[in-house]
mmCIF file of C-alpha atoms in Angstrom:
data_model
loop_
_atom_site.group_PDB
_atom_site.id
_atom_site.type_symbol
_atom_site.label_atom_id
_atom_site.label_comp_id
_atom_site.label_asym_id
_atom_site.label_seq_id
_atom_site.Cartn_x
_atom_site.Cartn_y
_atom_site.Cartn_z
ATOM 1 C CA MET A 67 82.458 86.966 108.634
ATOM 2 C CA LYS A 68 83.436 89.461 111.324
ATOM 3 C CA ILE A 69 83.066 93.041 110.632
ATOM 4 C CA ARG A 70 85.990 95.250 111.715
ATOM 5 C CA ASN A 71 85.742 99.053 111.801
ATOM 6 C CA LYS A 72 89.293 99.596 110.779
ATOM 7 C CA GLY A 73 90.744 102.656 109.325
ATOM 8 C CA LYS A 74 91.359 103.519 105.631
ATOM 9 C CA ARG A 75 94.328 101.698 103.954
ATOM 10 C CA LEU A 76 96.452 104.225 102.187
ATOM 11 C CA GLY A 77 98.926 104.227 99.560
ATOM 12 C CA SER A 78 100.774 107.125 100.514
ATOM 13 C CA TYR A 79 104.353 107.930 101.069
ATOM 14 C CA LEU A 80 104.422 109.859 104.473
ATOM 15 C CA LYS A 81 107.073 111.413 106.430
ATOM 16 C CA ASP A 82 105.580 110.812 109.913
ATOM 17 C CA TYR A 83 104.257 107.402 110.749
ATOM 18 C CA VAL A 84 104.519 104.225 112.923
ATOM 19 C CA VAL A 85 105.760 100.827 111.588
ATOM 20 C CA PHE A 86 104.594 97.848 113.550
ATOM 21 C CA ASP A 87 104.819 94.120 113.335
ATOM 22 C CA LEU A 88 103.293 91.234 115.415
ATOM 23 C CA GLU A 89 104.561 87.672 116.099
ATOM 24 C CA THR A 90 101.724 85.116 116.681
ATOM 25 C CA THR A 91 100.889 81.565 117.392
ATOM 26 C CA GLY A 92 99.397 80.884 114.078
ATOM 27 C CA ILE A 93 97.580 82.765 111.399
ATOM 28 C CA ASN A 94 94.020 82.784 112.720
ATOM 29 C CA PRO A 95 92.849 85.713 114.720
ATOM 30 C CA GLN A 96 89.894 83.852 115.929
ATOM 31 C CA MET A 97 92.087 80.857 117.008
ATOM 32 C CA ASP A 98 95.564 82.202 117.595
ATOM 33 C CA ASP A 99 97.271 84.728 119.948
ATOM 34 C CA ILE A 100 99.721 87.540 119.749
ATOM 35 C CA ILE A 101 103.167 86.591 121.428
ATOM 36 C CA GLU A 102 105.249 89.786 120.443
ATOM 37 C CA ILE A 103 104.442 93.397 119.429
ATOM 38 C CA SER A 104 106.952 95.798 118.160
ATOM 39 C CA ALA A 105 106.657 99.337 116.761
ATOM 40 C CA VAL A 106 108.840 102.191 115.733
ATOM 41 C CA LYS A 107 107.773 105.847 115.564
ATOM 42 C CA VAL A 108 109.154 107.886 112.627
ATOM 43 C CA CYS A 109 109.305 111.519 112.474
ATOM 44 C CA GLY A 110 110.684 113.192 109.227
ATOM 45 C CA HIS A 111 111.413 109.980 107.869
ATOM 46 C CA LYS A 112 113.782 108.928 110.852
ATOM 47 C CA ILE A 113 113.147 106.374 113.365
ATOM 48 C CA THR A 114 112.723 108.390 116.842
ATOM 49 C CA GLU A 115 111.286 105.872 119.297
ATOM 50 C CA GLU A 116 110.767 102.263 119.793
ATOM 51 C CA PHE A 117 108.067 99.987 121.379
ATOM 52 C CA SER A 118 108.733 96.161 121.948
ATOM 53 C CA THR A 119 107.211 93.630 124.232
ATOM 54 C CA LEU A 120 106.622 89.890 124.142
ATOM 55 C CA VAL A 121 103.155 88.806 125.185
ATOM 56 C CA ASN A 122 102.349 85.656 127.363
ATOM 57 C CA PRO A 123 99.559 83.941 125.599
ATOM 58 C CA GLY A 124 98.487 82.008 128.602
ATOM 59 C CA ARG A 125 98.887 78.738 126.755
ATOM 60 C CA HIS A 126 101.564 76.679 124.900
ATOM 61 C CA ILE A 127 103.023 78.178 122.081
ATOM 62 C CA PRO A 128 103.009 75.757 119.026
ATOM 63 C CA VAL A 129 106.210 74.236 117.620
ATOM 64 C CA GLY A 130 105.419 75.601 114.271
ATOM 65 C CA ALA A 131 105.333 79.066 115.579
ATOM 66 C CA THR A 132 108.297 78.856 117.372
ATOM 67 C CA ALA A 133 110.124 77.273 114.195
ATOM 68 C CA VAL A 134 109.241 80.670 112.292
ATOM 69 C CA ASN A 135 109.954 83.099 114.883
ATOM 70 C CA GLY A 136 112.227 81.579 117.655
ATOM 71 C CA ILE A 137 109.816 82.536 120.592
ATOM 72 C CA THR A 138 109.453 79.713 123.154
ATOM 73 C CA ASP A 139 107.410 79.190 126.274
ATOM 74 C CA ASP A 140 110.012 80.115 128.494
ATOM 75 C CA MET A 141 110.703 83.564 126.690
ATOM 76 C CA VAL A 142 107.366 84.540 127.522
ATOM 77 C CA LEU A 143 106.914 83.303 130.877
ATOM 78 C CA GLY A 144 107.634 86.595 132.824
ATOM 79 C CA ALA A 145 105.755 88.783 129.895
ATOM 80 C CA PRO A 146 102.736 90.767 130.335
ATOM 81 C CA GLY A 147 99.491 89.434 129.158
ATOM 82 C CA ILE A 148 97.658 90.707 126.108
ATOM 83 C CA LYS A 149 95.760 93.453 127.735
ATOM 84 C CA THR A 150 98.738 95.396 129.259
ATOM 85 C CA ALA A 151 100.788 94.762 126.035
ATOM 86 C CA ILE A 152 97.990 95.943 123.620
ATOM 87 C CA ALA A 153 97.366 98.921 125.866
ATOM 88 C CA GLY A 154 101.060 99.989 125.823
ATOM 89 C CA PHE A 155 100.977 99.585 122.068
ATOM 90 C CA LEU A 156 97.691 101.712 121.704
ATOM 91 C CA LYS A 157 99.443 104.484 123.916
ATOM 92 C CA PHE A 158 102.571 104.367 121.940
ATOM 93 C CA ILE A 159 100.830 104.649 118.254
ATOM 94 C CA GLY A 160 98.143 107.416 119.230
ATOM 95 C CA ASP A 161 96.477 108.429 116.163
ATOM 96 C CA ASP A 162 99.350 107.967 113.933
ATOM 97 C CA VAL A 163 99.151 106.279 110.515
ATOM 98 C CA LEU A 164 100.254 102.687 110.750
ATOM 99 C CA VAL A 165 102.858 101.123 108.336
ATOM 100 C CA GLY A 166 103.433 97.399 108.098
ATOM 101 C CA HIS A 167 103.991 94.463 105.742
ATOM 102 C CA ASN A 168 100.654 92.414 105.065
ATOM 103 C CA ILE A 169 99.021 94.082 107.960
ATOM 104 C CA HIS A 170 95.832 94.405 105.763
ATOM 105 C CA THR A 171 94.609 91.022 106.262
ATOM 106 C CA PHE A 172 97.060 90.027 109.175
ATOM 107 C CA ASP A 173 98.623 92.379 111.889
ATOM 108 C CA MET A 174 95.771 94.943 111.868
ATOM 109 C CA ASN A 175 93.170 91.948 112.126
ATOM 110 C CA PHE A 176 94.883 90.465 115.164
ATOM 111 C CA ALA A 177 95.580 93.948 116.824
ATOM 112 C CA TYR A 178 92.154 94.931 116.255
ATOM 113 C CA ASP A 179 90.501 92.069 117.726
ATOM 114 C CA ALA A 180 92.967 92.109 120.883
ATOM 115 C CA MET A 181 92.128 95.755 121.302
ATOM 116 C CA TRP A 182 88.510 95.167 121.281
ATOM 117 C CA GLU A 183 88.238 92.012 123.299
ATOM 118 C CA THR A 184 90.525 93.497 126.171
ATOM 119 C CA LEU A 185 89.942 97.245 126.137
ATOM 120 C CA GLY A 186 86.473 97.597 124.138
ATOM 121 C CA ARG A 187 88.156 99.893 121.907
ATOM 122 C CA GLU A 188 88.400 99.714 118.041
ATOM 123 C CA LEU A 189 91.915 100.045 116.076
ATOM 124 C CA GLN A 190 90.712 102.803 113.737
ATOM 125 C CA ASN A 191 94.100 104.293 112.650
ATOM 126 C CA ASP A 192 94.646 104.641 108.948
ATOM 127 C CA TYR A 193 97.322 102.495 107.490
ATOM 128 C CA VAL A 194 99.795 101.611 104.836
ATOM 129 C CA ASP A 195 100.414 98.035 103.823
ATOM 130 C CA THR A 196 103.871 97.707 102.309
ATOM 131 C CA LEU A 197 102.695 94.314 100.670
ATOM 132 C CA PHE A 198 100.341 96.408 98.423
ATOM 133 C CA MET A 199 102.944 99.150 97.813
ATOM 134 C CA ALA A 200 105.660 96.603 96.935
ATOM 135 C CA ARG A 201 103.447 95.068 94.484
ATOM 136 C CA ARG A 202 102.750 98.522 92.926
ATOM 137 C CA CYS A 203 106.319 99.905 92.982
ATOM 138 C CA LEU A 204 107.896 96.615 92.121
ATOM 139 C CA PRO A 205 106.097 94.572 89.877
ATOM 140 C CA GLN A 206 109.275 92.782 88.386
ATOM 141 C CA LEU A 207 109.729 90.931 91.349
ATOM 142 C CA SER A 208 108.156 87.413 91.395
ATOM 143 C CA HIS A 209 107.490 87.511 95.314
ATOM 144 C CA HIS A 210 106.986 90.377 97.699
ATOM 145 C CA LYS A 211 107.889 89.126 101.130
ATOM 146 C CA LEU A 212 109.538 91.460 103.308
ATOM 147 C CA THR A 213 112.753 89.774 102.991
ATOM 148 C CA ASP A 214 112.583 89.847 99.208
ATOM 149 C CA LEU A 215 112.276 93.659 99.375
ATOM 150 C CA ALA A 216 114.967 94.042 101.813
ATOM 151 C CA GLU A 217 117.287 91.977 99.534
ATOM 152 C CA TYR A 218 116.312 93.893 96.612
ATOM 153 C CA PHE A 219 117.076 97.233 98.344
ATOM 154 C CA GLN A 220 120.513 95.509 99.899
ATOM 155 C CA ILE A 221 118.974 95.963 103.319
ATOM 156 C CA ASP A 222 120.229 93.653 105.941
ATOM 157 C CA THR A 223 117.741 90.666 106.701
ATOM 158 C CA LYS A 224 119.302 89.309 109.968
ATOM 159 C CA GLY A 225 116.947 88.676 112.579
ATOM 160 C CA ALA A 226 114.006 88.461 110.369
ATOM 161 C CA HIS A 227 110.653 87.180 111.888
ATOM 162 C CA ARG A 228 111.119 88.857 115.143
ATOM 163 C CA ALA A 229 109.045 91.928 115.339
ATOM 164 C CA LEU A 230 111.183 94.574 116.421
ATOM 165 C CA ASN A 231 113.937 93.605 113.307
ATOM 166 C CA ASP A 232 111.129 93.253 111.087
ATOM 167 C CA CYS A 233 109.703 96.973 111.848
ATOM 168 C CA ILE A 234 113.200 98.340 111.327
ATOM 169 C CA MET A 235 113.680 96.464 108.127
ATOM 170 C CA ASN A 236 110.119 97.567 106.828
ATOM 171 C CA GLN A 237 111.056 101.180 107.681
ATOM 172 C CA LYS A 238 113.976 101.187 105.434
ATOM 173 C CA CYS A 239 112.161 99.239 102.411
ATOM 174 C CA TYR A 240 109.100 101.904 102.786
ATOM 175 C CA GLU A 241 111.344 104.815 102.642
ATOM 176 C CA GLU A 242 113.051 103.185 99.383
ATOM 177 C CA MET A 243 109.462 102.631 97.611
ATOM 178 C CA GLY A 244 108.540 105.955 98.544
ATOM 179 C CA LYS A 245 111.312 107.335 96.607
ATOM 180 C CA ILE A 246 110.051 105.107 93.840
ATOM 181 C CA LEU A 247 106.501 106.586 93.986
ATOM 182 C CA GLU A 248 107.883 110.270 94.440
ATOM 183 C CA LYS A 249 109.856 109.498 91.015
ATOM 184 C CA LYS A 250 107.029 108.151 89.210
ATOM 185 C CA LYS A 251 104.959 111.329 90.132
ATOM 186 C CA LYS A 252 107.684 113.572 89.004
ATOM 187 C CA GLU A 253 107.814 111.709 85.755
ATOM 188 C CA GLY A 254 103.886 111.800 85.332
ATOM 189 C CA GLY A 255 103.538 108.158 85.643
ATOM 190 C CA ASN A 256 99.958 106.613 85.760
ATOM 191 C CA ASP A 257 100.345 106.321 89.740
ATOM 192 C CA GLY A 258 98.044 108.903 90.890
ATOM 193 C CA GLU A 259 94.208 108.792 92.003
ATOM 194 C CA GLU A 260 93.662 105.199 90.374
ATOM 195 C CA ALA A 261 96.492 103.573 92.272
ATOM 196 C CA GLU A 262 94.482 104.653 95.695
ATOM 197 C CA LEU A 263 91.124 102.939 94.762
ATOM 198 C CA THR A 264 90.462 100.117 96.908
ATOM 199 C CA CYS A 265 88.668 96.778 96.450
ATOM 200 C CA PRO A 266 85.812 96.703 98.785
ATOM 201 C CA VAL A 267 85.747 93.060 98.774
ATOM 202 C CA CYS A 268 89.303 91.864 99.635
ATOM 203 C CA GLY A 269 91.119 95.202 100.011
ATOM 204 C CA GLY A 270 93.448 95.040 96.944
ATOM 205 C CA MET A 271 94.077 97.782 94.750
ATOM 206 C CA LEU A 272 91.873 98.283 91.800
ATOM 207 C CA ILE A 273 93.630 98.545 88.583
ATOM 208 C CA LYS A 274 92.556 100.478 85.250
ATOM 209 C CA ARG A 275 92.018 97.687 82.491
ATOM 210 C CA LYS A 276 90.490 97.346 79.244
ATOM 211 C CA GLY A 277 87.934 95.014 78.162
ATOM 212 C CA LYS A 278 85.457 94.360 75.389
ATOM 213 C CA TYR A 279 83.252 97.318 76.259
ATOM 214 C CA GLY A 280 86.020 99.574 77.240
ATOM 215 C CA TYR A 281 87.957 100.582 80.325
ATOM 216 C CA PHE A 282 86.902 99.560 83.857
ATOM 217 C CA TYR A 283 88.409 98.942 87.263
ATOM 218 C CA GLY A 284 89.461 95.230 88.290
ATOM 219 C CA CYS A 285 90.888 93.951 91.525
ATOM 220 C CA GLU A 286 94.548 93.140 91.377
ATOM 221 C CA GLY A 287 93.685 89.765 93.101
ATOM 222 C CA PHE A 288 92.113 88.441 89.991
ATOM 223 C CA SER A 289 91.202 85.542 89.645
ATOM 224 C CA LYS A 290 90.699 85.085 93.376
ATOM 225 C CA CYS A 291 88.719 88.158 93.607
ATOM 226 C CA ARG A 292 86.588 89.167 90.586
ATOM 227 C CA PHE A 293 85.577 92.439 91.815
ATOM 228 C CA THR A 294 85.047 95.106 88.809
ATOM 229 C CA GLN A 295 83.989 98.648 88.796
ATOM 230 C CA ASN A 296 82.626 100.919 85.923
ATOM 231 C CA ILE A 297 84.620 104.020 85.258
ATOM 232 C CA PRO A 298 82.416 106.990 85.414
ATOM 233 C CA VAL A 299 81.820 108.602 81.954
ATOM 234 C CA CYS A 300 82.179 112.290 81.810
ATOM 235 C CA LYS A 301 79.657 114.079 80.030
#
Protein backbone atom coordinates (compact mmCIF):
# COMPACT_ATOMS: atom_id res chain seq x y z
CA MET A 1 0.00 0.00 0.00
CA LYS A 2 1.42 3.37 -1.04
CA ILE A 3 2.08 5.77 1.84
CA ARG A 4 1.23 9.39 1.05
CA ASN A 5 2.32 12.12 3.43
CA LYS A 6 -0.80 14.19 2.87
CA GLY A 7 -2.04 17.08 4.99
CA LYS A 8 -4.71 16.77 7.66
CA ARG A 9 -8.35 16.25 6.72
CA LEU A 10 -10.43 18.96 8.40
CA GLY A 11 -14.14 19.31 9.03
CA SER A 12 -14.11 23.09 9.37
CA TYR A 13 -16.18 25.84 7.80
CA LEU A 14 -13.61 28.34 6.53
CA LYS A 15 -13.86 31.74 4.90
CA ASP A 16 -10.65 31.45 2.86
CA TYR A 17 -9.81 28.30 0.89
CA VAL A 18 -9.32 26.78 -2.58
CA VAL A 19 -11.85 24.41 -4.13
CA PHE A 20 -10.35 22.01 -6.65
CA ASP A 21 -11.49 19.17 -8.86
CA LEU A 22 -9.85 16.76 -11.30
CA GLU A 23 -11.07 14.80 -14.29
CA THR A 24 -9.17 11.59 -15.01
CA THR A 25 -8.98 8.64 -17.38
CA GLY A 26 -10.15 6.30 -14.61
CA ILE A 27 -10.28 5.78 -10.86
CA ASN A 28 -6.87 4.21 -10.12
CA PRO A 29 -4.04 6.73 -9.42
CA GLN A 30 -1.44 4.07 -10.20
CA MET A 31 -2.84 3.28 -13.65
CA ASP A 32 -4.86 6.30 -14.76
CA ASP A 33 -4.01 9.90 -15.60
CA ILE A 34 -5.29 13.40 -14.91
CA ILE A 35 -6.86 15.06 -17.97
CA GLU A 36 -8.23 18.25 -16.38
CA ILE A 37 -7.36 20.33 -13.32
CA SER A 38 -9.49 23.22 -12.09
CA ALA A 39 -9.55 25.30 -8.93
CA VAL A 40 -11.20 28.42 -7.57
CA LYS A 41 -9.71 30.62 -4.86
CA VAL A 42 -12.15 31.84 -2.23
CA CYS A 43 -11.57 34.85 0.03
CA GLY A 44 -14.19 35.91 2.52
CA HIS A 45 -16.59 33.24 1.20
CA LYS A 46 -16.43 34.71 -2.35
CA ILE A 47 -14.66 33.34 -5.43
CA THR A 48 -11.87 35.72 -6.40
CA GLU A 49 -9.70 33.73 -8.86
CA GLU A 50 -9.97 30.73 -11.17
CA PHE A 51 -7.47 28.21 -12.51
CA SER A 52 -8.34 25.64 -15.16
CA THR A 53 -6.43 23.58 -17.69
CA LEU A 54 -6.89 20.44 -19.72
CA VAL A 55 -3.99 18.00 -19.49
CA ASN A 56 -2.55 15.88 -22.29
CA PRO A 57 -2.05 12.40 -20.76
CA GLY A 58 0.10 11.28 -23.69
CA ARG A 59 -2.22 8.37 -24.42
CA HIS A 60 -5.72 7.56 -25.60
CA ILE A 61 -8.54 8.65 -23.31
CA PRO A 62 -10.83 5.65 -22.73
CA VAL A 63 -14.36 5.82 -24.06
CA GLY A 64 -15.70 5.26 -20.56
CA ALA A 65 -13.94 8.36 -19.25
CA THR A 66 -15.17 10.48 -22.18
CA ALA A 67 -18.72 9.26 -21.49
CA VAL A 68 -18.47 10.74 -17.98
CA ASN A 69 -16.67 14.04 -18.53
CA GLY A 70 -16.94 14.63 -22.28
CA ILE A 71 -13.18 15.13 -22.69
CA THR A 72 -11.78 13.64 -25.91
CA ASP A 73 -8.32 13.04 -27.38
CA ASP A 74 -8.80 15.97 -29.77
CA MET A 75 -9.59 18.34 -26.90
CA VAL A 76 -6.30 17.64 -25.06
CA LEU A 77 -4.13 17.55 -28.19
CA GLY A 78 -2.61 21.00 -27.59
CA ALA A 79 -2.90 20.94 -23.80
CA PRO A 80 0.15 20.94 -21.50
CA GLY A 81 1.54 17.73 -20.03
CA ILE A 82 1.01 16.85 -16.40
CA LYS A 83 4.31 18.37 -15.19
CA THR A 84 3.41 21.86 -16.47
CA ALA A 85 -0.23 21.56 -15.41
CA ILE A 86 0.48 20.36 -11.87
CA ALA A 87 3.15 23.04 -11.40
CA GLY A 88 0.60 25.70 -12.35
CA PHE A 89 -1.89 24.18 -9.93
CA LEU A 90 0.70 24.13 -7.14
CA LYS A 91 1.52 27.79 -7.71
CA PHE A 92 -2.19 28.69 -7.65
CA ILE A 93 -3.03 26.91 -4.39
CA GLY A 94 0.04 27.90 -2.39
CA ASP A 95 -0.44 26.84 1.24
CA ASP A 96 -4.21 27.31 1.23
CA VAL A 97 -6.60 24.74 2.65
CA LEU A 98 -8.12 22.70 -0.17
CA VAL A 99 -11.81 21.85 -0.46
CA GLY A 100 -13.28 19.22 -2.76
CA HIS A 101 -15.82 16.44 -3.04
CA ASN A 102 -14.55 12.90 -2.41
CA ILE A 103 -10.99 14.20 -2.50
CA HIS A 104 -9.75 12.20 0.49
CA THR A 105 -9.50 8.96 -1.48
CA PHE A 106 -9.54 10.31 -5.05
CA ASP A 107 -8.41 13.79 -6.10
CA MET A 108 -5.84 14.24 -3.33
CA ASN A 109 -4.20 10.93 -4.24
CA PHE A 110 -4.08 11.71 -7.96
CA ALA A 111 -2.70 15.21 -7.34
CA TYR A 112 -0.21 13.98 -4.71
CA ASP A 113 1.17 11.27 -7.00
CA ALA A 114 1.40 13.61 -10.00
CA MET A 115 3.20 16.24 -7.95
CA TRP A 116 5.64 13.74 -6.46
CA GLU A 117 6.37 11.95 -9.73
CA THR A 118 6.91 15.09 -11.84
CA LEU A 119 8.20 17.68 -9.36
CA GLY A 120 9.51 15.59 -6.47
CA ARG A 121 7.24 17.50 -4.07
CA GLU A 122 4.57 16.34 -1.67
CA LEU A 123 1.05 17.78 -1.58
CA GLN A 124 0.74 18.53 2.12
CA ASN A 125 -2.04 21.12 2.17
CA ASP A 126 -4.73 20.46 4.77
CA TYR A 127 -8.09 19.78 3.16
CA VAL A 128 -11.84 19.52 3.66
CA ASP A 129 -13.68 16.69 1.92
CA THR A 130 -17.26 17.81 1.36
CA LEU A 131 -18.41 14.19 1.01
CA PHE A 132 -17.70 13.62 4.72
CA MET A 133 -19.14 17.04 5.49
CA ALA A 134 -22.34 16.19 3.61
CA ARG A 135 -22.81 12.93 5.52
CA ARG A 136 -22.42 14.92 8.70
CA CYS A 137 -24.72 17.82 7.75
CA LEU A 138 -27.32 16.01 5.65
CA PRO A 139 -27.77 12.51 7.10
CA GLN A 140 -31.33 12.46 5.74
CA LEU A 141 -30.09 12.16 2.15
CA SER A 142 -29.81 8.63 0.80
CA HIS A 143 -26.91 9.61 -1.49
CA HIS A 144 -24.28 12.32 -1.13
CA LYS A 145 -22.93 12.82 -4.66
CA LEU A 146 -22.09 16.41 -5.52
CA THR A 147 -25.11 16.66 -7.81
CA ASP A 148 -27.31 15.34 -4.98
CA LEU A 149 -26.11 18.15 -2.72
CA ALA A 150 -26.56 20.76 -5.43
CA GLU A 151 -30.10 19.63 -6.10
CA TYR A 152 -30.87 19.69 -2.38
CA PHE A 153 -29.67 23.29 -2.13
CA GLN A 154 -31.33 24.19 -5.47
CA ILE A 155 -27.98 24.93 -7.13
CA ASP A 156 -27.68 24.60 -10.90
CA THR A 157 -26.02 21.30 -11.91
CA LYS A 158 -25.55 22.19 -15.58
CA GLY A 159 -22.08 21.23 -16.80
CA ALA A 160 -21.46 18.70 -14.02
CA HIS A 161 -18.38 16.45 -14.42
CA ARG A 162 -16.25 19.18 -15.93
CA ALA A 163 -13.72 20.28 -13.36
CA LEU A 164 -14.32 24.05 -13.23
CA ASN A 165 -18.11 23.67 -13.19
CA ASP A 166 -17.83 21.17 -10.34
CA CYS A 167 -15.57 23.55 -8.40
CA ILE A 168 -18.10 26.37 -8.63
CA MET A 169 -20.97 24.03 -7.76
CA ASN A 170 -19.10 22.59 -4.79
CA GLN A 171 -18.11 26.01 -3.48
CA LYS A 172 -21.78 26.91 -3.24
CA CYS A 173 -22.61 23.60 -1.55
CA TYR A 174 -19.75 24.03 0.93
CA GLU A 175 -21.03 27.47 1.90
CA GLU A 176 -24.55 26.11 2.43
CA MET A 177 -23.30 23.23 4.56
CA GLY A 178 -21.13 25.66 6.50
CA LYS A 179 -24.27 27.54 7.49
CA ILE A 180 -25.74 24.28 8.78
CA LEU A 181 -22.61 23.64 10.88
CA GLU A 182 -22.71 27.16 12.30
CA LYS A 183 -26.37 26.74 13.20
CA LYS A 184 -25.64 23.45 14.98
CA LYS A 185 -22.89 25.09 17.01
CA LYS A 186 -25.18 27.92 18.08
CA GLU A 187 -27.85 25.43 19.08
CA GLY A 188 -25.31 23.47 21.09
CA GLY A 189 -25.56 20.38 18.92
CA ASN A 190 -23.17 17.43 19.25
CA ASP A 191 -20.94 18.67 16.45
CA GLY A 192 -17.77 19.78 18.14
CA GLU A 193 -14.56 17.91 18.77
CA GLU A 194 -16.10 14.47 18.36
CA ALA A 195 -17.02 15.24 14.76
CA GLU A 196 -13.40 16.12 13.99
CA LEU A 197 -11.96 12.73 14.97
CA THR A 198 -10.67 10.82 11.97
CA CYS A 199 -10.35 7.07 11.46
CA PRO A 200 -6.63 6.25 11.01
CA VAL A 201 -7.51 3.28 8.79
CA CYS A 202 -9.87 4.70 6.15
CA GLY A 203 -10.03 8.43 6.93
CA GLY A 204 -13.71 8.36 7.80
CA MET A 205 -15.26 10.22 10.69
CA LEU A 206 -15.28 8.60 14.14
CA ILE A 207 -18.74 8.68 15.68
CA LYS A 208 -19.59 8.28 19.35
CA ARG A 209 -21.56 5.06 19.87
CA LYS A 210 -22.86 3.08 22.83
CA GLY A 211 -21.98 -0.59 23.16
CA LYS A 212 -22.34 -3.36 25.67
CA TYR A 213 -19.55 -1.95 27.83
CA GLY A 214 -20.33 1.75 27.42
CA TYR A 215 -19.50 4.47 24.91
CA PHE A 216 -16.76 4.21 22.28
CA TYR A 217 -15.77 5.78 18.95
CA GLY A 218 -16.56 3.78 15.84
CA CYS A 219 -15.81 4.48 12.18
CA GLU A 220 -18.70 5.86 10.12
CA GLY A 221 -17.62 3.39 7.41
CA PHE A 222 -18.82 0.36 9.40
CA SER A 223 -19.18 -2.43 8.32
CA LYS A 224 -16.48 -1.99 5.64
CA CYS A 225 -14.21 -0.44 8.24
CA ARG A 226 -14.44 -1.84 11.77
CA PHE A 227 -11.99 0.48 13.52
CA THR A 228 -12.96 1.42 17.07
CA GLN A 229 -11.35 3.57 19.71
CA ASN A 230 -11.96 3.72 23.44
CA ILE A 231 -13.12 6.98 24.96
CA PRO A 232 -10.66 8.09 27.68
CA VAL A 233 -12.15 7.93 31.14
CA CYS A 234 -11.66 11.09 33.20
CA LYS A 235 -10.44 10.42 36.73
